[in-house]
Tab-separated table of C-alpha atoms in Angstrom:
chain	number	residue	atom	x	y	z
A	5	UNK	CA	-13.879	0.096	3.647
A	6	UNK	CA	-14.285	3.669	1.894
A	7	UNK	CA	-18.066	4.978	1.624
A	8	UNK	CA	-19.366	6.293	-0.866
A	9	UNK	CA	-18.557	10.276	0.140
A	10	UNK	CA	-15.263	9.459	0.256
A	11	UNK	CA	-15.517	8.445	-3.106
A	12	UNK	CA	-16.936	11.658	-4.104
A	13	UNK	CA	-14.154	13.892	-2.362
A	14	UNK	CA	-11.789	11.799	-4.559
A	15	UNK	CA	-13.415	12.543	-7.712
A	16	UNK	CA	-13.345	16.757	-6.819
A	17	UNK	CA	-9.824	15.998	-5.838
A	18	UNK	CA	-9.249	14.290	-8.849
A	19	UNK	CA	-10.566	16.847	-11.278
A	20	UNK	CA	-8.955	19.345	-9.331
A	21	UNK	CA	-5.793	18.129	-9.417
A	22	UNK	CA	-5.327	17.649	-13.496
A	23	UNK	CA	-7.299	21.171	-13.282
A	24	UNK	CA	-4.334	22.830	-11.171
A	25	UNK	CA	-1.829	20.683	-11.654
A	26	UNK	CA	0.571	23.465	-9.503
A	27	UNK	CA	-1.922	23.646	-6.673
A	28	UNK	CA	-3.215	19.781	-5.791
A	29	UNK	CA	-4.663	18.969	-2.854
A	30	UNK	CA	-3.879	15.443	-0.778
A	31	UNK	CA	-6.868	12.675	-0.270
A	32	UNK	CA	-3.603	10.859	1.207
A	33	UNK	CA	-0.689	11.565	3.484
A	34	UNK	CA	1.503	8.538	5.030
A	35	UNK	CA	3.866	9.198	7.436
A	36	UNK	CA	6.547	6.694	8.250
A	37	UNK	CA	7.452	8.577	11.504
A	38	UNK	CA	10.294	5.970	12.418
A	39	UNK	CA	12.410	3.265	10.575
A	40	UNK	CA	12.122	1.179	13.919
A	41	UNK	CA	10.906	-2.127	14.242
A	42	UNK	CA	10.428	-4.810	16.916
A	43	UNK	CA	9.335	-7.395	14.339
A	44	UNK	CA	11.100	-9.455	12.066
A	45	UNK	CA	9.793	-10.047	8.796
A	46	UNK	CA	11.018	-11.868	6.169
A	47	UNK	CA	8.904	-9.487	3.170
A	48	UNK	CA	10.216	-6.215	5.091
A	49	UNK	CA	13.827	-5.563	6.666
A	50	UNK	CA	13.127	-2.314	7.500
A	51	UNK	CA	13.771	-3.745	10.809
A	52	UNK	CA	17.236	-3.541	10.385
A	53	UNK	CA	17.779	-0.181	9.011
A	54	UNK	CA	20.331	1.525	10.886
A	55	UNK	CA	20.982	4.337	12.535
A	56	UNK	CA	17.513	4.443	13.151
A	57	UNK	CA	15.563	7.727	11.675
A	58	UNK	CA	12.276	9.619	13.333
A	59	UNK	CA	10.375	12.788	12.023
A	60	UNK	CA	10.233	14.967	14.763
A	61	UNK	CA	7.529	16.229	16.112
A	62	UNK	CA	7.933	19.607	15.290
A	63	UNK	CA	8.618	18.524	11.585
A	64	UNK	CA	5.566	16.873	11.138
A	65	UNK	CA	3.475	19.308	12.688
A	66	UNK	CA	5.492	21.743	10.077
A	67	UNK	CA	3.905	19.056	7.405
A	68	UNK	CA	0.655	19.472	8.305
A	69	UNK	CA	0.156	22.967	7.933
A	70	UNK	CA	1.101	22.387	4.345
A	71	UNK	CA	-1.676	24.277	2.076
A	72	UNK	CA	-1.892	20.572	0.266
A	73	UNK	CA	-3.190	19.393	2.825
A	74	UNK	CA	-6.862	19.885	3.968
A	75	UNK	CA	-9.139	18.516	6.788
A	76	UNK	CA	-10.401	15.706	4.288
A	77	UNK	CA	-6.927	14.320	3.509
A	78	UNK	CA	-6.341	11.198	5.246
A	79	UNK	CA	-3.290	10.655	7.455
A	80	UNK	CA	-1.802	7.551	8.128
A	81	UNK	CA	0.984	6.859	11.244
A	82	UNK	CA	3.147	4.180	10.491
A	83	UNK	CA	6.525	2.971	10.769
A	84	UNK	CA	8.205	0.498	11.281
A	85	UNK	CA	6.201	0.566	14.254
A	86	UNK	CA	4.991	3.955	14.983
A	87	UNK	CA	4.288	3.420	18.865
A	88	UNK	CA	8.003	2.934	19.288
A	89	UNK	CA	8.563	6.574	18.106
A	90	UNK	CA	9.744	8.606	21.248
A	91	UNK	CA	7.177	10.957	20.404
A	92	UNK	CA	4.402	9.173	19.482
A	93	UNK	CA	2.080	10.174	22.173
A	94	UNK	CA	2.514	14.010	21.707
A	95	UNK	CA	1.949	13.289	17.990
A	96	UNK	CA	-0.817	11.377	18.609
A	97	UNK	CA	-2.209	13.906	21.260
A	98	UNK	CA	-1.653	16.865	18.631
A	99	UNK	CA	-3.863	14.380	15.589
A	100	UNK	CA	-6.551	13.632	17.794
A	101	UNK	CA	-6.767	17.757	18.528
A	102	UNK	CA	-6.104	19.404	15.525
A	103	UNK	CA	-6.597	16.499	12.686
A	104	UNK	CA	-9.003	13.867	13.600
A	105	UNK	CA	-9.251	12.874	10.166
A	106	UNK	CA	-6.180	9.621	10.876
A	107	UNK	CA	-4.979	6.664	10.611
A	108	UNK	CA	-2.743	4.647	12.797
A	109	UNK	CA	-1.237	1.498	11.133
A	110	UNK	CA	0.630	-1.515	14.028
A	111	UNK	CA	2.556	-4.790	14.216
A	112	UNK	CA	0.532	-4.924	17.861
A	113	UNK	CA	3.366	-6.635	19.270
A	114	UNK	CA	2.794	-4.586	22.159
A	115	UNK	CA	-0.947	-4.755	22.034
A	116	UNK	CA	-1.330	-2.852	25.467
A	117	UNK	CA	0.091	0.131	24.180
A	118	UNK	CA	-1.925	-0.073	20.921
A	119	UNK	CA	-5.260	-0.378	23.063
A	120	UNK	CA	-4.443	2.553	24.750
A	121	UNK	CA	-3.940	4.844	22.310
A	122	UNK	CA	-6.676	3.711	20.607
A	123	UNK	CA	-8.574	4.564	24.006
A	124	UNK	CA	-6.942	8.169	24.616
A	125	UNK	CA	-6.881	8.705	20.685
A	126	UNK	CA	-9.127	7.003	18.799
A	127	UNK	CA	-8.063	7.027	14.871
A	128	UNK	CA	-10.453	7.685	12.353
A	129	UNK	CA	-9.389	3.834	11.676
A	130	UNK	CA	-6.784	1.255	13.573
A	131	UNK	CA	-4.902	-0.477	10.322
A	132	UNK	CA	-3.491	-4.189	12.112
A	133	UNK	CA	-1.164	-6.592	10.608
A	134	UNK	CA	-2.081	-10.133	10.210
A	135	UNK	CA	-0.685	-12.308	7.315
A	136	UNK	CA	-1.969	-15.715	8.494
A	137	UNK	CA	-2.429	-18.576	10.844
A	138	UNK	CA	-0.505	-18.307	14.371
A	139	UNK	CA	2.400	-20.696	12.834
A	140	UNK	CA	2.814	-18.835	9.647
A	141	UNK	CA	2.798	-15.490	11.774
A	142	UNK	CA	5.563	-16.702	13.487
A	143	UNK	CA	7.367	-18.011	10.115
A	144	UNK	CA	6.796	-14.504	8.205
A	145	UNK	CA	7.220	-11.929	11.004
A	146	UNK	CA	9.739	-13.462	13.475
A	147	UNK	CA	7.650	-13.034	16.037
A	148	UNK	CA	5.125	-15.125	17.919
A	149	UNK	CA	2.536	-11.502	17.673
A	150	UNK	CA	-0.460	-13.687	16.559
A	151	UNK	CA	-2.372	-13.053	20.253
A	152	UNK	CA	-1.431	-9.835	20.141
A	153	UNK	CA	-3.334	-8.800	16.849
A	154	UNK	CA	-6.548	-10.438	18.096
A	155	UNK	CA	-6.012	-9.170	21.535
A	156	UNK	CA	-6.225	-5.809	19.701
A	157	UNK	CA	-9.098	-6.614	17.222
A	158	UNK	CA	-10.968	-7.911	20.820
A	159	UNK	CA	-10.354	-4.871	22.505
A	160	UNK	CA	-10.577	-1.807	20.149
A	161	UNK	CA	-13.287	-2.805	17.531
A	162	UNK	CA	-15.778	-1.316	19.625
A	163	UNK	CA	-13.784	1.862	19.819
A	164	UNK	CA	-12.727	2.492	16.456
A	165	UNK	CA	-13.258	1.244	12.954
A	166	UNK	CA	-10.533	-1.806	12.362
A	167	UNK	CA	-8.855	-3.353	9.493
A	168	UNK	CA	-6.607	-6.127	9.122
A	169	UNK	CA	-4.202	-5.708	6.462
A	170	UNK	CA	-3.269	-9.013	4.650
A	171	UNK	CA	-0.053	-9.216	2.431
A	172	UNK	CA	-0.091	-12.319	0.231
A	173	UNK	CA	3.434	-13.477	-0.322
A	174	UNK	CA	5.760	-16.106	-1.130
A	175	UNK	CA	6.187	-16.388	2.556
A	176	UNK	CA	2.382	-17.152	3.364
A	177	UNK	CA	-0.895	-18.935	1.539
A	178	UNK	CA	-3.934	-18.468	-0.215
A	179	UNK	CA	-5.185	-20.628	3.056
A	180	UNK	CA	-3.529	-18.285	5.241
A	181	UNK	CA	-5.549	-15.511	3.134
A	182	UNK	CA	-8.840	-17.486	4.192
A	183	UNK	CA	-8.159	-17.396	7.226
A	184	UNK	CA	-7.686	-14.401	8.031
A	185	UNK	CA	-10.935	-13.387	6.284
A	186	UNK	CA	-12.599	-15.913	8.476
A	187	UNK	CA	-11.410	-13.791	11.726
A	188	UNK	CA	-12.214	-10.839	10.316
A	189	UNK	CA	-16.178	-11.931	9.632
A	190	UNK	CA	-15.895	-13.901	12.692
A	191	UNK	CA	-15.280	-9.983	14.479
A	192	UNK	CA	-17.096	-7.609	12.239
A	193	UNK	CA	-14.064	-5.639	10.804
A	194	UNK	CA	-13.117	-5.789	7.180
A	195	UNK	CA	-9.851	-6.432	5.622
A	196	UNK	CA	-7.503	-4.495	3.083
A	197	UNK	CA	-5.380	-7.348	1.171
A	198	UNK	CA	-2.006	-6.225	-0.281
A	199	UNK	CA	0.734	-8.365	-2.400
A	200	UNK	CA	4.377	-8.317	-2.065
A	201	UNK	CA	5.621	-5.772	-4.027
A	202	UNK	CA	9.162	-4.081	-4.513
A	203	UNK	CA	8.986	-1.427	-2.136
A	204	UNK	CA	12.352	0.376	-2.034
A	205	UNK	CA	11.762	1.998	1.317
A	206	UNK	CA	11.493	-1.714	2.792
A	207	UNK	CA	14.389	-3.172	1.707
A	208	UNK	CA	12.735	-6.183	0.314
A	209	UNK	CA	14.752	-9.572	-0.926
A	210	UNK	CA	12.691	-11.537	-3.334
A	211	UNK	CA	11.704	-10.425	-6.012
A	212	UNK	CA	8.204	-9.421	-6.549
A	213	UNK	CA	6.022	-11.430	-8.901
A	214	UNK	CA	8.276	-13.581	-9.891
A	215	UNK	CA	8.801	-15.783	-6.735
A	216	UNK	CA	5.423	-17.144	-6.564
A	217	UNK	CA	2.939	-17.378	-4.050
A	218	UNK	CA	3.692	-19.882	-0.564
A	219	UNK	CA	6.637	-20.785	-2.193
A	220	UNK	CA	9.024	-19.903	0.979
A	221	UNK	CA	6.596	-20.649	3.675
A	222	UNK	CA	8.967	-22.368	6.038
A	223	UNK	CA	10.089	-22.182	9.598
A	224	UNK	CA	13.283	-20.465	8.941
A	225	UNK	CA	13.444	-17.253	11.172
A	226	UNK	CA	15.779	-14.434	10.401
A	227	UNK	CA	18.084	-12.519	13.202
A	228	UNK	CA	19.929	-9.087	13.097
A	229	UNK	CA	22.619	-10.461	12.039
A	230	UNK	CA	21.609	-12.411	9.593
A	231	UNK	CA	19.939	-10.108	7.724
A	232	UNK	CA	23.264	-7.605	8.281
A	233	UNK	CA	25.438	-10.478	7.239
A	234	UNK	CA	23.851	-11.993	3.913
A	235	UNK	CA	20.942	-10.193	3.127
A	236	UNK	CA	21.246	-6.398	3.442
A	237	UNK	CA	23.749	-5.813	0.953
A	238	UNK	CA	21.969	-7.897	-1.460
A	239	UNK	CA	18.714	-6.297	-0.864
A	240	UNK	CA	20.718	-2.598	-1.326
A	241	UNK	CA	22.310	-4.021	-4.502
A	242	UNK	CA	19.068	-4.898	-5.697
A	243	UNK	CA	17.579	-1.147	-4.779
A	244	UNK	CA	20.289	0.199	-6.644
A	245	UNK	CA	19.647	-2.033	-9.734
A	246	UNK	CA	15.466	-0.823	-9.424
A	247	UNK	CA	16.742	2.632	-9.114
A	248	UNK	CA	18.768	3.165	-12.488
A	249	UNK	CA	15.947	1.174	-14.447
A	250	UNK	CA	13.237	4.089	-13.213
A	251	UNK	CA	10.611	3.807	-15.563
A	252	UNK	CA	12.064	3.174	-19.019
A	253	UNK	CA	11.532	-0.356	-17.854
A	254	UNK	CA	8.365	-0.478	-16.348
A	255	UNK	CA	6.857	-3.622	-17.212
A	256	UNK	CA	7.734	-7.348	-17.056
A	257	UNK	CA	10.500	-8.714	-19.782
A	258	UNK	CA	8.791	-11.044	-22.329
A	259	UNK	CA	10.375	-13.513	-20.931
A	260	UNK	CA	8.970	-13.724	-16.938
A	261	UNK	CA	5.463	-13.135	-18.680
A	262	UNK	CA	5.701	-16.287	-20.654
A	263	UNK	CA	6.929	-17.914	-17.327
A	264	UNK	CA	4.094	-16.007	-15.465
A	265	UNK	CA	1.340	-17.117	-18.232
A	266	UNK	CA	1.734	-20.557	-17.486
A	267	UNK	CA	0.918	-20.446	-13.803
A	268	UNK	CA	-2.513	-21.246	-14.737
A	269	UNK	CA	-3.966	-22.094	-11.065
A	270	UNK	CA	-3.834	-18.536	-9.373
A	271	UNK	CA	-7.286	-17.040	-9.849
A	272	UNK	CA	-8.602	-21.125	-8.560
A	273	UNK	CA	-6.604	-20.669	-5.594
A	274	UNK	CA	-8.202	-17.051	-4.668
A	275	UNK	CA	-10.620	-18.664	-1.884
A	276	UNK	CA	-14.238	-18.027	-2.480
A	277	UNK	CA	-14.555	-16.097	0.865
A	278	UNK	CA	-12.502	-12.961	-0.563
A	279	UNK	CA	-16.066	-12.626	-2.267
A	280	UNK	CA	-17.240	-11.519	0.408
A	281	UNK	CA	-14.951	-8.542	1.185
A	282	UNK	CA	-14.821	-5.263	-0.068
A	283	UNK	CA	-12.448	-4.200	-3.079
A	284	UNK	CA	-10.474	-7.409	-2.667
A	285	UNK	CA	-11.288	-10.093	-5.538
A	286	UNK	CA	-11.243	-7.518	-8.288
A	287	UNK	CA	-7.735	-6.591	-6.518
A	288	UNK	CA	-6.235	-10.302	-6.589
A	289	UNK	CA	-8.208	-11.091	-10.036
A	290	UNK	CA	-6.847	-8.269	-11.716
A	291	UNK	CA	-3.042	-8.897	-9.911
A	292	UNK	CA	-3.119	-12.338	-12.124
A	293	UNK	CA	-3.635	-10.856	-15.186
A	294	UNK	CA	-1.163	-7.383	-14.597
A	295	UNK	CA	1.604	-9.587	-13.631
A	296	UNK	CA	1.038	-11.279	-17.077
A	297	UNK	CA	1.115	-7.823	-19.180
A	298	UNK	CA	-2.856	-7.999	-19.356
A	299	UNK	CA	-4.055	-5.195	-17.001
A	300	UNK	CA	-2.536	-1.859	-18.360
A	301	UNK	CA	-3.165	1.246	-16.276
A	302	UNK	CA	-2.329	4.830	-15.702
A	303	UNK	CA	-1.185	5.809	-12.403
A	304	UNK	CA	-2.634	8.520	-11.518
A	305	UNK	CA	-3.224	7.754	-7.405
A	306	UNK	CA	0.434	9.722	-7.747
A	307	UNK	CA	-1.189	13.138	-8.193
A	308	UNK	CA	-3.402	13.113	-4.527
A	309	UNK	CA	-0.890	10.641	-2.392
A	310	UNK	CA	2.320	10.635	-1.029
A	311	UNK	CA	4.548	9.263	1.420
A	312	UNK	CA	7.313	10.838	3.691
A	313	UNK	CA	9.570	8.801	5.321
A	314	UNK	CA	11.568	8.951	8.377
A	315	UNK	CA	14.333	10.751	6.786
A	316	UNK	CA	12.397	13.421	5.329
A	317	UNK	CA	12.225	12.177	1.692
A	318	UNK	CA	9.251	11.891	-0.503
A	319	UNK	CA	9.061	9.679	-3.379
A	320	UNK	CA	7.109	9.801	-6.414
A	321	UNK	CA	5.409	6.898	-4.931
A	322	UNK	CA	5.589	3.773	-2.547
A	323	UNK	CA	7.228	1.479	-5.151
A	324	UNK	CA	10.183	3.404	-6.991
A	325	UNK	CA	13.542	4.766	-5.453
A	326	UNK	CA	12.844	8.278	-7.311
A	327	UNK	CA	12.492	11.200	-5.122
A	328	UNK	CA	10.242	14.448	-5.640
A	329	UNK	CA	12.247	15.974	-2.517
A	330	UNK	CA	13.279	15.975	1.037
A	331	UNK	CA	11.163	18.227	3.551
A	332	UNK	CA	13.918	18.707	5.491
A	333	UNK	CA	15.532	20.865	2.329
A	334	UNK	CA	11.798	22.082	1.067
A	335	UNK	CA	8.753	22.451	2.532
A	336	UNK	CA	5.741	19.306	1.635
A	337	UNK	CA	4.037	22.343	-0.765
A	338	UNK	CA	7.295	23.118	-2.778
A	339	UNK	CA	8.386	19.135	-2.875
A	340	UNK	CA	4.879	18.515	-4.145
A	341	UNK	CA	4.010	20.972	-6.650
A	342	UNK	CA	6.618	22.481	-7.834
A	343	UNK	CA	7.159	22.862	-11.811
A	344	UNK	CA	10.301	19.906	-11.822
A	345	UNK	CA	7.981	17.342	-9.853
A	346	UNK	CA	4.966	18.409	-11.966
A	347	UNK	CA	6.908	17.835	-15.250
A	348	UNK	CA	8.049	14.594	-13.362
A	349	UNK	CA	4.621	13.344	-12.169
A	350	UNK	CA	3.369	13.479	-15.679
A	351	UNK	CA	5.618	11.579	-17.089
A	352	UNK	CA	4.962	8.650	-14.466
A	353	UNK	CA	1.213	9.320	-14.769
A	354	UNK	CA	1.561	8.388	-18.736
A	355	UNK	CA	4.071	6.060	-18.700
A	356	UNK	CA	4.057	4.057	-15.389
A	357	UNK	CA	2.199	0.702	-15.182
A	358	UNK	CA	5.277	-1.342	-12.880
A	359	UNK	CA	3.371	-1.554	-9.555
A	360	UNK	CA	0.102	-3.981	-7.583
A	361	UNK	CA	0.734	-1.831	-4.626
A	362	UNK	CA	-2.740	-1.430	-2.962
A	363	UNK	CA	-1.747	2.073	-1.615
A	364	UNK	CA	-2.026	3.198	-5.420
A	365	UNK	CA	-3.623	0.568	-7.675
A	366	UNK	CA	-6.918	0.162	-5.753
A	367	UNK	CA	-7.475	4.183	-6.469
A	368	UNK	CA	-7.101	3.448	-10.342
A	369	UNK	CA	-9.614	0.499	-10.388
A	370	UNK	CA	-12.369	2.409	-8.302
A	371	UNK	CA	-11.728	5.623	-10.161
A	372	UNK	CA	-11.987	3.419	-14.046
A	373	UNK	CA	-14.792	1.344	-12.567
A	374	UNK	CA	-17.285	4.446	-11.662
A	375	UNK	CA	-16.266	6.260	-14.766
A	376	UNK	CA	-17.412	3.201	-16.494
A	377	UNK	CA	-21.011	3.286	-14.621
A	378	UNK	CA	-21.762	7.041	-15.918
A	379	UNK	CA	-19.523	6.677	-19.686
A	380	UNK	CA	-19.004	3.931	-22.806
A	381	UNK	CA	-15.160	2.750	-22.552
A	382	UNK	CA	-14.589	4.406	-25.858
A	383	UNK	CA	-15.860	8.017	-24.616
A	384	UNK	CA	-13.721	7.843	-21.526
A	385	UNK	CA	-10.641	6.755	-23.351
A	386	UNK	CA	-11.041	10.014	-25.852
A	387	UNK	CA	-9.828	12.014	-21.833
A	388	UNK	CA	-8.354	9.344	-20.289
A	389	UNK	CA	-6.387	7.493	-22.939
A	390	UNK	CA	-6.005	3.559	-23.833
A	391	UNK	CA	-6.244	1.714	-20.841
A	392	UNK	CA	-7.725	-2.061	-20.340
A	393	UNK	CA	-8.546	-4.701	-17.750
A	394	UNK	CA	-7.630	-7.437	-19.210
A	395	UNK	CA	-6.418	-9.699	-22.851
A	396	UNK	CA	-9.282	-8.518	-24.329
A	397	UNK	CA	-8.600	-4.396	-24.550
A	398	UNK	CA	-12.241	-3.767	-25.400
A	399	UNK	CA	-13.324	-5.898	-21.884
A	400	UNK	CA	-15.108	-3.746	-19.054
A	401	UNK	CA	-14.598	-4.195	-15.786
A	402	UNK	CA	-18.533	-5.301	-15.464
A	403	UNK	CA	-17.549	-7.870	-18.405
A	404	UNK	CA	-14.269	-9.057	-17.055
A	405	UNK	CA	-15.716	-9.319	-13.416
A	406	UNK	CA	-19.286	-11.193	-15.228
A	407	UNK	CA	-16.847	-13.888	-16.338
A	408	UNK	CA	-15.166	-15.072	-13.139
A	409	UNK	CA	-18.800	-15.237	-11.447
């Protein structure tokens, strides 16, 4: 997925970053350029978010001339659907010009237009969505886009790097999971796999980590209205409610990881072809044992990533309501840096461990896991602080992954 260079930007980043804590630099900029959706997902009703929001073109172009940014940093395009912004081709036109170094993220539900972009400009990598079989597409999305995604994968793998992104739900399977791994090998690309998380910006319904896995896999598809009618104002109720806990809260109650301990089967259900994927079965193994107050992490993916959505405002990360700033008030640099969201980044750095969002999570296993290759546990807690994989505090990662060979 990531070589090993990229790796070693990170790590400059990284040092840089708690170095300068006033002038950090980006490895990671998404860009939700539009709120707009032509799918229909059950895990995401951002697709009926209204009015409907874009960044302007002239905005984002105003982000990227941000001083924390550089040519390294990674920029992902993504929506809601991104292709349905009414700019997207002069945005895209201006990336593959003046910052080659992106990512464009798609539903493919119009899989012509995502071949030809990828064709007139090719992303440093095409991100696809595809949570499962061609039924339990349909069932989670809302849309019969199944065709489309491989018509995609067909077309543009020998253009571009291509990744299937995977989100394992209580709407799809562990089989669903193997499946998709099976295209994947079966056309060369790799796959990024996700879990249904919280994400404020989404709107989500269930909640996260407590509604277990396949649970809700049925053929029930949601409309508009539906989702205006009974679900939106529970899903803004429930924002509201994940807002005012922030992080004083940031963990499980006692109680759901009692419930959650006893769901003994998860890590036999991971199929044994994840093993052959990148930065996956750590991912998954590791999910199992967070979700039961095992895994205990700082987050510090918060100090070299962000997100901007379609409104302009930038969170302190994908999963929690609280906002650093709106660019449309202050530019990227100011939102970013200043003293208030240092102070404020800091604190969530220490104190945050509420999140399995792959966007931020994956960064603190790689970074732990190659510290762990050069330094004893012990010496890198003395900088790091207290931090474990899994039960067992005094585990390694090469120790916890030895025992689920």
């Amino acid at each position: 997925m990531y070589n090993k260079l990229d790796y070693v930007k990170r790590g400059i980043r990284f040092a840089n970053n708690i170095a300068f804590p006033g002038n950090k630099k980006l490895s990671t900029l998404m860009i939700y350029g539009t709120d707009l959706c032509d799918s229909g997902c059950k895990h995401c009703l951002i697709w009926a978010k209204r009015p409907v929001k874009y960044l302007a073109y002239e905005k984002i172009i105003e982000i990227m001339n941000s001083k924390c940014i550089s040519k390294s940093t990674v920029v992902g395009l993504e929506g809601g659907e991104f292709l349905l912004h009414p700019e997207a081709d002069k945005i895209l036109d201006w990336f593959s010009k003046n910052h080659p170094n992106f990512d464009l993220l798609s539903n493919c539900l119009k899989p012509e237009n995502v071949i030809e972009s990828a064709k007139k400009y090719p992303p440093r990598r095409l991100f696809v969505s595809l949570d499962g079989t061609k039924e339990t597409y349909k069932y989670m999305r809302g849309k019969d886009g199944y065709d489309g995604v491989l018509k995609v994968i067909h077309e543009c793998k020998d253009l571009v790097p291509v990744s299937a992104m995977f989100t394992l739900s209580p709407y799809n399977s562990f089989e669903d999971l193997d499946h998709v791994i099976g295209v994947c090998q079966e056309n060369d690309i790799d796959v990024r796999i996700g879990v249904y998380n919280d994400i404020e910006f989404f709107d989500t319904v269930e909640k996260a980590h407590e509604t277990e896995i396949s649970t809700l896999k049925n053929k029930e598809q949601l409309t508009f209205g539906k989702v205006k009618k009974d679900l939106k104002d529970f899903a803004l109720n429930k924002k509201e409610t994940l807002n005012k806990l922030q992080y004083e809260s940031l963990s499980l109650s006692k109680h759901n990881a009692t419930n959650l301990n006893s769901i003994s089967d998860f890590k036999k259900l991971i199929p044994n072809s994840i093993r052959n994927t990148k930065e996956n079965f750590d991912f998954l193994l590791l999910y199992d044992e967070w979700r039961k107050q095992n895994t205990k992490l700082k987050c510090y993916s918060i100090l070299d990533s962000v997100v901007v959505h379609p409104n302009g405002d930038v969170p302190i990360c994908q999963n929690l309501g609280l906002k650093l700033g709106n660019v449309h008030d202050n530019t990227l640099d100011e939102v970013f840096n200043s003293a208030i969201s240092q102070k404020t980044q800091k604190e969530y750095v220490h104190n945050c461990n509420q999140c399995w969002i792959n966007f931020h999570r994956k960064y603190d296993i790689v970074m732990l896991r190659t510290l762990e290759k050069l330094f004893p546990k012990r010496i890198i807690e003395l900088i790091y602080g207290k931090y474990q994989w899994a039960f067992d505090e005094d585990l390694t990662y090469k120790q916890y992954l030895k025992k689920h060979d």
